[in-house]
CSV table of N, CA and C in Angstrom, one decimal:
chain,number,residue,atom,x,y,z
A,242,UNK,N,145.1,28.2,48.6
A,242,UNK,CA,144.9,28.9,49.9
A,242,UNK,C,145.1,27.9,51.0
A,243,UNK,N,145.9,28.2,52.0
A,243,UNK,CA,146.1,27.3,53.1
A,243,UNK,C,144.9,27.5,54.1
A,244,UNK,N,144.8,26.5,55.0
A,244,UNK,CA,143.7,26.6,56.0
A,244,UNK,C,143.9,27.8,56.9
A,245,UNK,N,145.1,28.2,57.2
A,245,UNK,CA,145.4,29.3,58.0
A,245,UNK,C,145.0,30.6,57.3
A,246,UNK,N,145.3,30.7,56.0
A,246,UNK,CA,144.9,31.9,55.2
A,246,UNK,C,143.4,32.0,55.1
A,247,UNK,N,142.7,30.9,54.9
A,247,UNK,CA,141.3,30.9,54.9
A,247,UNK,C,140.7,31.3,56.2
A,248,UNK,N,141.2,30.8,57.3
A,248,UNK,CA,140.7,31.1,58.6
A,248,UNK,C,140.9,32.6,58.9
A,249,UNK,N,142.0,33.2,58.6
A,249,UNK,CA,142.3,34.6,58.7
A,249,UNK,C,141.4,35.4,57.9
A,250,UNK,N,141.1,35.0,56.7
A,250,UNK,CA,140.2,35.8,55.8
A,250,UNK,C,138.8,35.7,56.3
A,251,UNK,N,138.4,34.6,56.7
A,251,UNK,CA,137.0,34.5,57.2
A,251,UNK,C,136.8,35.3,58.5
A,252,UNK,N,137.9,35.5,59.3
A,252,UNK,CA,137.8,36.3,60.5
A,252,UNK,C,137.6,37.8,60.1
A,253,UNK,N,138.1,38.2,58.9
A,253,UNK,CA,138.1,39.6,58.5
A,253,UNK,C,137.0,39.9,57.4
A,254,UNK,N,136.3,38.8,57.0
A,254,UNK,CA,135.3,39.0,55.9
A,254,UNK,C,134.2,39.9,56.2
A,255,UNK,N,133.6,40.5,55.2
A,255,UNK,CA,132.4,41.3,55.4
A,255,UNK,C,131.3,40.5,56.1
A,256,UNK,N,130.8,41.0,57.2
A,256,UNK,CA,129.8,40.2,58.0
A,256,UNK,C,128.6,39.8,57.3
A,257,UNK,N,128.0,40.7,56.5
A,257,UNK,CA,126.8,40.3,55.7
A,257,UNK,C,127.1,39.3,54.7
A,258,UNK,N,128.2,39.4,54.0
A,258,UNK,CA,128.5,38.4,52.9
A,258,UNK,C,128.8,37.1,53.6
A,259,UNK,N,129.5,37.1,54.7
A,259,UNK,CA,129.9,35.8,55.4
A,259,UNK,C,128.6,35.1,55.9
A,260,UNK,N,127.7,35.8,56.5
A,260,UNK,CA,126.5,35.2,57.0
A,260,UNK,C,125.6,34.7,55.9
A,261,UNK,N,125.5,35.5,54.8
A,261,UNK,CA,124.7,35.0,53.6
A,261,UNK,C,125.2,33.7,53.0
A,262,UNK,N,126.5,33.6,52.9
A,262,UNK,CA,127.1,32.4,52.4
A,262,UNK,C,126.9,31.2,53.3
A,263,UNK,N,127.1,31.4,54.6
A,263,UNK,CA,126.8,30.4,55.6
A,263,UNK,C,125.3,29.9,55.5
A,264,UNK,N,124.4,30.9,55.4
A,264,UNK,CA,123.0,30.5,55.2
A,264,UNK,C,122.7,29.7,54.0
A,265,UNK,N,123.4,30.0,52.9
A,265,UNK,CA,123.3,29.2,51.7
A,265,UNK,C,123.8,27.8,51.9
A,266,UNK,N,124.9,27.6,52.6
A,266,UNK,CA,125.5,26.3,52.9
A,266,UNK,C,124.5,25.5,53.7
A,267,UNK,N,124.0,26.1,54.8
A,267,UNK,CA,123.1,25.4,55.7
A,267,UNK,C,121.7,25.1,55.0
A,268,UNK,N,121.3,25.9,54.0
A,268,UNK,CA,120.1,25.7,53.3
A,268,UNK,C,120.1,24.4,52.5
A,269,UNK,N,121.3,23.9,52.2
A,269,UNK,CA,121.4,22.6,51.5
A,269,UNK,C,121.0,21.4,52.3
A,270,UNK,N,120.8,21.6,53.6
A,270,UNK,CA,120.3,20.6,54.5
A,270,UNK,C,121.4,19.7,55.0
A,271,UNK,N,122.6,20.2,55.1
A,271,UNK,CA,123.7,19.4,55.7
A,271,UNK,C,123.5,19.3,57.2
A,272,UNK,N,124.1,18.2,57.7
A,272,UNK,CA,124.0,18.1,59.2
A,272,UNK,C,125.0,19.0,59.9
A,273,UNK,N,124.6,19.6,60.9
A,273,UNK,CA,125.5,20.5,61.6
A,273,UNK,C,125.4,20.3,63.1
A,274,UNK,N,126.6,20.2,63.8
A,274,UNK,CA,126.6,20.2,65.3
A,274,UNK,C,127.6,21.2,65.8
A,275,UNK,N,127.3,21.9,66.8
A,275,UNK,CA,128.2,22.8,67.4
A,275,UNK,C,129.0,22.0,68.5
A,276,UNK,N,130.3,22.1,68.4
A,276,UNK,CA,131.2,21.3,69.3
A,276,UNK,C,131.8,22.2,70.4
A,277,UNK,N,131.9,23.5,70.1
A,277,UNK,CA,132.4,24.5,71.1
A,277,UNK,C,131.9,25.9,70.8
A,278,UNK,N,131.3,26.6,71.7
A,278,UNK,CA,130.9,27.9,71.5
A,278,UNK,C,129.6,28.0,70.9
A,279,UNK,N,129.3,29.2,70.3
A,279,UNK,CA,130.1,30.3,70.2
A,279,UNK,C,130.4,31.0,71.6
A,280,UNK,N,131.6,31.5,71.8
A,280,UNK,CA,131.9,32.1,73.1
A,280,UNK,C,132.8,33.3,72.9
A,281,UNK,N,132.6,34.2,73.7
A,281,UNK,CA,133.5,35.4,73.7
A,281,UNK,C,134.7,35.1,74.6
A,282,UNK,N,135.9,35.5,74.0
A,282,UNK,CA,137.2,35.3,74.8
A,282,UNK,C,138.0,36.6,74.6
A,283,UNK,N,139.1,36.7,75.3
A,283,UNK,CA,140.0,37.8,75.1
A,283,UNK,C,141.4,37.3,74.9
A,284,UNK,N,142.1,37.9,74.1
A,284,UNK,CA,143.5,37.5,73.8
A,284,UNK,C,144.4,38.7,74.2
A,285,UNK,N,145.5,38.5,74.8
A,285,UNK,CA,146.4,39.6,75.2
A,285,UNK,C,147.1,40.1,73.9
A,286,UNK,N,147.3,41.4,73.9
A,286,UNK,CA,148.1,42.0,72.8
A,286,UNK,C,149.5,42.3,73.5
A,287,UNK,N,150.5,41.7,72.9
A,287,UNK,CA,151.8,41.8,73.5
A,287,UNK,C,152.8,42.5,72.5
A,288,UNK,N,153.7,43.3,73.1
A,288,UNK,CA,154.7,43.9,72.3
A,288,UNK,C,156.1,43.6,73.0
A,289,UNK,N,157.1,43.5,72.2
A,289,UNK,CA,158.4,43.2,72.8
A,289,UNK,C,159.0,44.4,73.6
A,290,UNK,N,159.7,44.0,74.7
A,290,UNK,CA,160.3,45.0,75.5
A,290,UNK,C,161.6,45.5,74.9
A,291,UNK,N,161.8,46.8,74.7
A,291,UNK,CA,163.0,47.2,74.0
A,291,UNK,C,164.3,46.8,74.9
A,292,UNK,N,165.2,46.3,74.2
A,292,UNK,CA,166.5,45.9,74.8
A,292,UNK,C,166.4,44.7,75.8
A,293,UNK,N,165.3,44.1,75.9
A,293,UNK,CA,165.1,42.9,76.8
A,293,UNK,C,164.6,41.7,76.0
A,294,UNK,N,165.6,41.1,75.4
A,294,UNK,CA,165.3,40.0,74.4
A,294,UNK,C,164.4,38.9,75.0
A,295,UNK,N,163.4,38.7,74.2
A,295,UNK,CA,162.5,37.6,74.6
A,295,UNK,C,161.3,37.9,75.5
A,296,UNK,N,161.4,39.1,76.2
A,296,UNK,CA,160.3,39.4,77.1
A,296,UNK,C,159.4,40.4,76.4
A,297,UNK,N,158.1,40.3,76.8
A,297,UNK,CA,157.1,41.1,76.2
A,297,UNK,C,156.2,41.7,77.3
A,298,UNK,N,155.5,42.8,77.0
A,298,UNK,CA,154.6,43.4,77.9
A,298,UNK,C,153.2,43.4,77.3
A,299,UNK,N,152.2,43.1,78.1
A,299,UNK,CA,150.8,43.1,77.6
A,299,UNK,C,150.3,44.6,77.6
A,300,UNK,N,149.9,45.1,76.5
A,300,UNK,CA,149.4,46.5,76.4
A,300,UNK,C,147.9,46.5,76.4
A,301,UNK,N,147.2,45.4,76.3
A,301,UNK,CA,145.8,45.4,76.3
A,301,UNK,C,145.3,44.0,76.0
A,302,UNK,N,144.0,43.9,75.8
A,302,UNK,CA,143.3,42.7,75.4
A,302,UNK,C,142.4,42.9,74.3
A,303,UNK,N,142.3,42.0,73.4
A,303,UNK,CA,141.4,42.0,72.2
A,303,UNK,C,140.3,41.1,72.4
A,304,UNK,N,139.1,41.6,72.3
A,304,UNK,CA,137.9,40.7,72.4
A,304,UNK,C,137.6,40.0,71.1
A,305,UNK,N,137.4,38.7,71.2
A,305,UNK,CA,137.2,37.8,70.1
A,305,UNK,C,136.0,36.9,70.4
A,306,UNK,N,135.4,36.4,69.3
A,306,UNK,CA,134.3,35.3,69.5
A,306,UNK,C,134.8,34.2,68.6
A,307,UNK,N,134.7,33.0,69.2
A,307,UNK,CA,135.1,31.8,68.5
A,307,UNK,C,134.1,30.7,68.6
A,308,UNK,N,134.1,29.8,67.6
A,308,UNK,CA,133.2,28.7,67.5
A,308,UNK,C,133.8,27.5,66.8
A,309,UNK,N,133.4,26.3,67.2
A,309,UNK,CA,133.8,25.1,66.5
A,309,UNK,C,132.6,24.3,66.2
A,310,UNK,N,132.5,23.8,65.0
A,310,UNK,CA,131.3,23.0,64.6
A,310,UNK,C,131.8,21.9,63.7
A,311,UNK,N,130.8,21.0,63.4
A,311,UNK,CA,131.0,19.9,62.4
A,311,UNK,C,129.9,20.0,61.4
A,312,UNK,N,130.3,20.1,60.1
A,312,UNK,CA,129.3,20.1,59.0
A,312,UNK,C,129.5,18.9,58.2
A,313,UNK,N,128.5,18.0,58.2
A,313,UNK,CA,128.5,16.8,57.4
A,313,UNK,C,129.7,16.0,57.7
A,314,UNK,N,130.1,15.9,59.0
A,314,UNK,CA,131.2,15.1,59.4
A,314,UNK,C,132.6,15.8,59.4
A,315,UNK,N,132.6,17.0,58.9
A,315,UNK,CA,133.9,17.8,58.7
A,315,UNK,C,133.9,18.9,59.7
A,316,UNK,N,135.0,19.0,60.6
A,316,UNK,CA,135.1,20.1,61.5
A,316,UNK,C,135.4,21.4,60.9
A,317,UNK,N,134.9,22.5,61.5
A,317,UNK,CA,135.2,23.8,61.0
A,317,UNK,C,135.4,24.7,62.2
A,318,UNK,N,136.2,25.7,62.1
A,318,UNK,CA,136.5,26.7,63.2
A,318,UNK,C,136.3,28.1,62.7
A,319,UNK,N,135.8,28.9,63.5
A,319,UNK,CA,135.6,30.3,63.2
A,319,UNK,C,135.9,31.2,64.3
A,320,UNK,N,136.5,32.4,64.0
A,320,UNK,CA,136.8,33.4,64.9
A,320,UNK,C,136.5,34.8,64.3
A,321,UNK,N,135.9,35.7,65.1
A,321,UNK,CA,135.6,37.0,64.6
A,321,UNK,C,136.0,38.0,65.7
A,322,UNK,N,136.3,39.2,65.3
A,322,UNK,CA,136.7,40.3,66.3
A,322,UNK,C,135.4,40.7,67.0
A,323,UNK,N,135.6,41.1,68.3
A,323,UNK,CA,134.5,41.6,69.1
A,323,UNK,C,133.6,40.5,69.5
A,324,UNK,N,132.4,40.9,69.9
A,324,UNK,CA,131.3,40.0,70.3
A,324,UNK,C,130.4,39.7,69.1
A,325,UNK,N,130.7,38.7,68.3
A,325,UNK,CA,130.0,38.4,67.1
A,325,UNK,C,129.7,37.0,67.0
A,326,UNK,N,128.7,36.5,67.7
A,326,UNK,CA,128.3,35.1,67.8
A,326,UNK,C,127.9,34.6,66.4
A,327,UNK,N,127.0,35.3,65.7
A,327,UNK,CA,126.6,34.9,64.4
A,327,UNK,C,127.7,34.8,63.4
A,328,UNK,N,128.6,35.8,63.5
A,328,UNK,CA,129.8,35.8,62.6
A,328,UNK,C,130.7,34.6,62.8
A,329,UNK,N,130.9,34.3,64.1
A,329,UNK,CA,131.8,33.2,64.4
A,329,UNK,C,131.2,31.8,64.0
A,330,UNK,N,129.9,31.7,64.1
A,330,UNK,CA,129.3,30.5,63.6
A,330,UNK,C,129.3,30.4,62.1
A,331,UNK,N,129.1,31.5,61.4
A,331,UNK,CA,129.1,31.6,60.0
A,331,UNK,C,130.5,31.3,59.5
A,332,UNK,N,131.5,31.8,60.1
A,332,UNK,CA,132.9,31.6,59.7
A,332,UNK,C,133.2,30.1,59.9
A,333,UNK,N,132.8,29.5,61.0
A,333,UNK,CA,133.0,28.0,61.2
A,333,UNK,C,132.3,27.2,60.1
A,334,UNK,N,131.1,27.6,59.8
A,334,UNK,CA,130.3,26.9,58.7
A,334,UNK,C,131.1,26.9,57.4
A,335,UNK,N,131.6,28.1,57.0
A,335,UNK,CA,132.3,28.3,55.8
A,335,UNK,C,133.6,27.6,55.8
A,336,UNK,N,134.3,27.6,56.9
A,336,UNK,CA,135.6,26.9,57.1
A,336,UNK,C,135.3,25.4,56.8
A,337,UNK,N,134.3,24.8,57.4
A,337,UNK,CA,134.0,23.4,57.3
A,337,UNK,C,133.6,23.1,55.8
A,338,UNK,N,132.8,24.0,55.2
A,338,UNK,CA,132.4,23.7,53.8
A,338,UNK,C,133.6,23.7,52.9
A,339,UNK,N,134.6,24.6,53.1
A,339,UNK,CA,135.8,24.6,52.3
A,339,UNK,C,136.6,23.3,52.5
A,340,UNK,N,136.8,23.0,53.8
A,340,UNK,CA,137.6,21.9,54.2
A,340,UNK,C,137.0,20.5,53.6
A,341,UNK,N,135.7,20.4,53.6
A,341,UNK,CA,135.1,19.2,53.1
A,341,UNK,C,134.9,19.2,51.6
A,342,UNK,N,135.3,20.3,50.9
A,342,UNK,CA,135.2,20.5,49.5
A,342,UNK,C,133.7,20.3,49.1
A,343,UNK,N,132.8,21.0,49.8
A,343,UNK,CA,131.4,21.0,49.6
A,343,UNK,C,131.0,21.7,48.3
A,344,UNK,N,129.7,21.7,48.0
A,344,UNK,CA,129.2,22.3,46.8
A,344,UNK,C,129.5,23.8,46.7
A,345,UNK,N,129.6,24.5,47.9
A,345,UNK,CA,129.8,26.0,47.9
A,345,UNK,C,131.3,26.3,48.3
A,346,UNK,N,132.2,25.3,48.3
A,346,UNK,CA,133.5,25.6,48.7
A,346,UNK,C,134.2,26.6,47.8
A,347,UNK,N,133.9,26.6,46.5
A,347,UNK,CA,134.5,27.7,45.6
A,347,UNK,C,134.0,29.1,46.0
A,348,UNK,N,132.8,29.2,46.5
A,348,UNK,CA,132.3,30.5,46.9
A,348,UNK,C,133.0,30.9,48.2
A,349,UNK,N,133.3,30.0,49.1
A,349,UNK,CA,134.1,30.3,50.3
A,349,UNK,C,135.4,30.8,49.9
A,350,UNK,N,136.1,30.2,49.0
A,350,UNK,CA,137.4,30.6,48.5
A,350,UNK,C,137.3,32.0,47.9
A,351,UNK,N,136.3,32.2,47.1
A,351,UNK,CA,136.1,33.5,46.4
A,351,UNK,C,135.9,34.6,47.5
A,352,UNK,N,135.1,34.3,48.5
A,352,UNK,CA,134.9,35.3,49.6
A,352,UNK,C,136.3,35.6,50.3
A,353,UNK,N,137.0,34.6,50.5
A,353,UNK,CA,138.3,34.7,51.2
A,353,UNK,C,139.3,35.5,50.3
A,354,UNK,N,139.3,35.2,49.0
A,354,UNK,CA,140.2,36.0,48.1
A,354,UNK,C,139.8,37.4,48.1
A,355,UNK,N,138.5,37.7,48.0
A,355,UNK,CA,138.1,39.1,48.0
A,355,UNK,C,138.5,39.8,49.3
A,356,UNK,N,138.3,39.1,50.4
A,356,UNK,CA,138.7,39.7,51.7
A,356,UNK,C,140.2,40.0,51.7
A,357,UNK,N,141.0,39.0,51.2
A,357,UNK,CA,142.5,39.2,51.2
A,357,UNK,C,142.8,40.5,50.4
A,358,UNK,N,142.2,40.6,49.2
A,358,UNK,CA,142.5,41.8,48.4
A,358,UNK,C,142.1,43.1,49.1
A,359,UNK,N,140.9,43.1,49.7
A,359,UNK,CA,140.4,44.2,50.5
A,359,UNK,C,141.4,44.6,51.6
A,360,UNK,N,141.8,43.6,52.4
A,360,UNK,CA,142.7,43.9,53.5
A,360,UNK,C,144.1,44.4,52.9
A,361,UNK,N,144.6,43.9,51.8
A,361,UNK,CA,145.8,44.3,51.2
A,361,UNK,C,145.7,45.8,50.7
A,362,UNK,N,144.5,46.1,50.1
A,362,UNK,CA,144.3,47.4,49.6
A,362,UNK,C,144.3,48.4,50.8
A,363,UNK,N,143.6,48.1,51.9
A,363,UNK,CA,143.6,49.0,53.1
A,363,UNK,C,145.0,49.2,53.6
A,364,UNK,N,145.8,48.1,53.7
A,364,UNK,CA,147.1,48.2,54.2
A,364,UNK,C,148.0,49.1,53.3
A,365,UNK,N,147.8,49.0,52.0
A,365,UNK,CA,148.6,49.8,51.1
A,365,UNK,C,148.2,51.3,51.2
A,366,UNK,N,146.9,51.5,51.3
A,366,UNK,CA,146.4,52.9,51.5
A,366,UNK,C,146.9,53.5,52.8
A,367,UNK,N,146.9,52.7,53.8
A,367,UNK,CA,147.5,53.2,55.1
A,367,UNK,C,149.0,53.5,55.0
A,368,UNK,N,149.7,52.6,54.4
A,368,UNK,CA,151.1,52.8,54.2
A,368,UNK,C,151.4,54.0,53.4
A,369,UNK,N,150.6,54.3,52.3
A,369,UNK,CA,150.8,55.5,51.5
A,369,UNK,C,150.5,56.7,52.4
A,370,UNK,N,149.5,56.7,53.2
A,370,UNK,CA,149.2,57.9,54.1
A,370,UNK,C,150.4,58.1,55.1
A,371,UNK,N,150.9,57.0,55.6
A,371,UNK,CA,152.0,57.1,56.6
A,371,UNK,C,153.2,57.7,55.9
A,372,UNK,N,153.5,57.2,54.7
A,372,UNK,CA,154.6,57.7,53.9
A,372,UNK,C,154.5,59.2,53.6
A,373,UNK,N,153.3,59.7,53.4
A,373,UNK,CA,153.2,61.1,53.1
A,373,UNK,C,153.3,62.0,54.4
A,374,UNK,N,153.3,61.4,55.5
A,374,UNK,CA,153.3,62.1,56.8
A,374,UNK,C,154.7,62.7,57.0
A,375,UNK,N,154.8,64.0,57.3
A,375,UNK,CA,156.1,64.6,57.5
A,375,UNK,C,156.1,65.1,58.9
A,376,UNK,N,157.3,65.0,59.5
A,376,UNK,CA,157.5,65.4,60.9
A,376,UNK,C,158.5,66.5,60.9
A,377,UNK,N,158.2,67.7,61.2
A,377,UNK,CA,159.2,68.8,61.3
A,377,UNK,C,159.5,69.0,62.8
A,378,UNK,N,160.8,68.7,63.1
A,378,UNK,CA,161.3,68.9,64.4
A,378,UNK,C,162.1,70.2,64.4
A,379,UNK,N,161.7,71.1,65.3
A,379,UNK,CA,162.5,72.4,65.4
A,379,UNK,C,163.0,72.6,66.8
């Protein structure tokens, strides 16, 4: 799993499972320092302009919470949708644990893999529903 895939999966992981895993990592007594955040930010949602190559239009903003930390000398970053300070910190802790190959790094990868499967299942279910949709134009 690439760092980018891990980062994306931690952003989408079940909040309770993510925070429980971060608590287990921190319970080991590792040194932790917050280097940035947690802070709420917004990111523009852009779509391409039809027929206008390269230009986009902002259709709204997405609220995110981000955090950067260092666990036992290894940096970690976390981002969660909405205003989720605890989740962003937990994601950053888990990211650092995996990056440093800590004692619970396999658990981080397991949570990420489960999240990836869950997201893929949801996308498949949605695609199936869209495929069943019929539009009658009269």
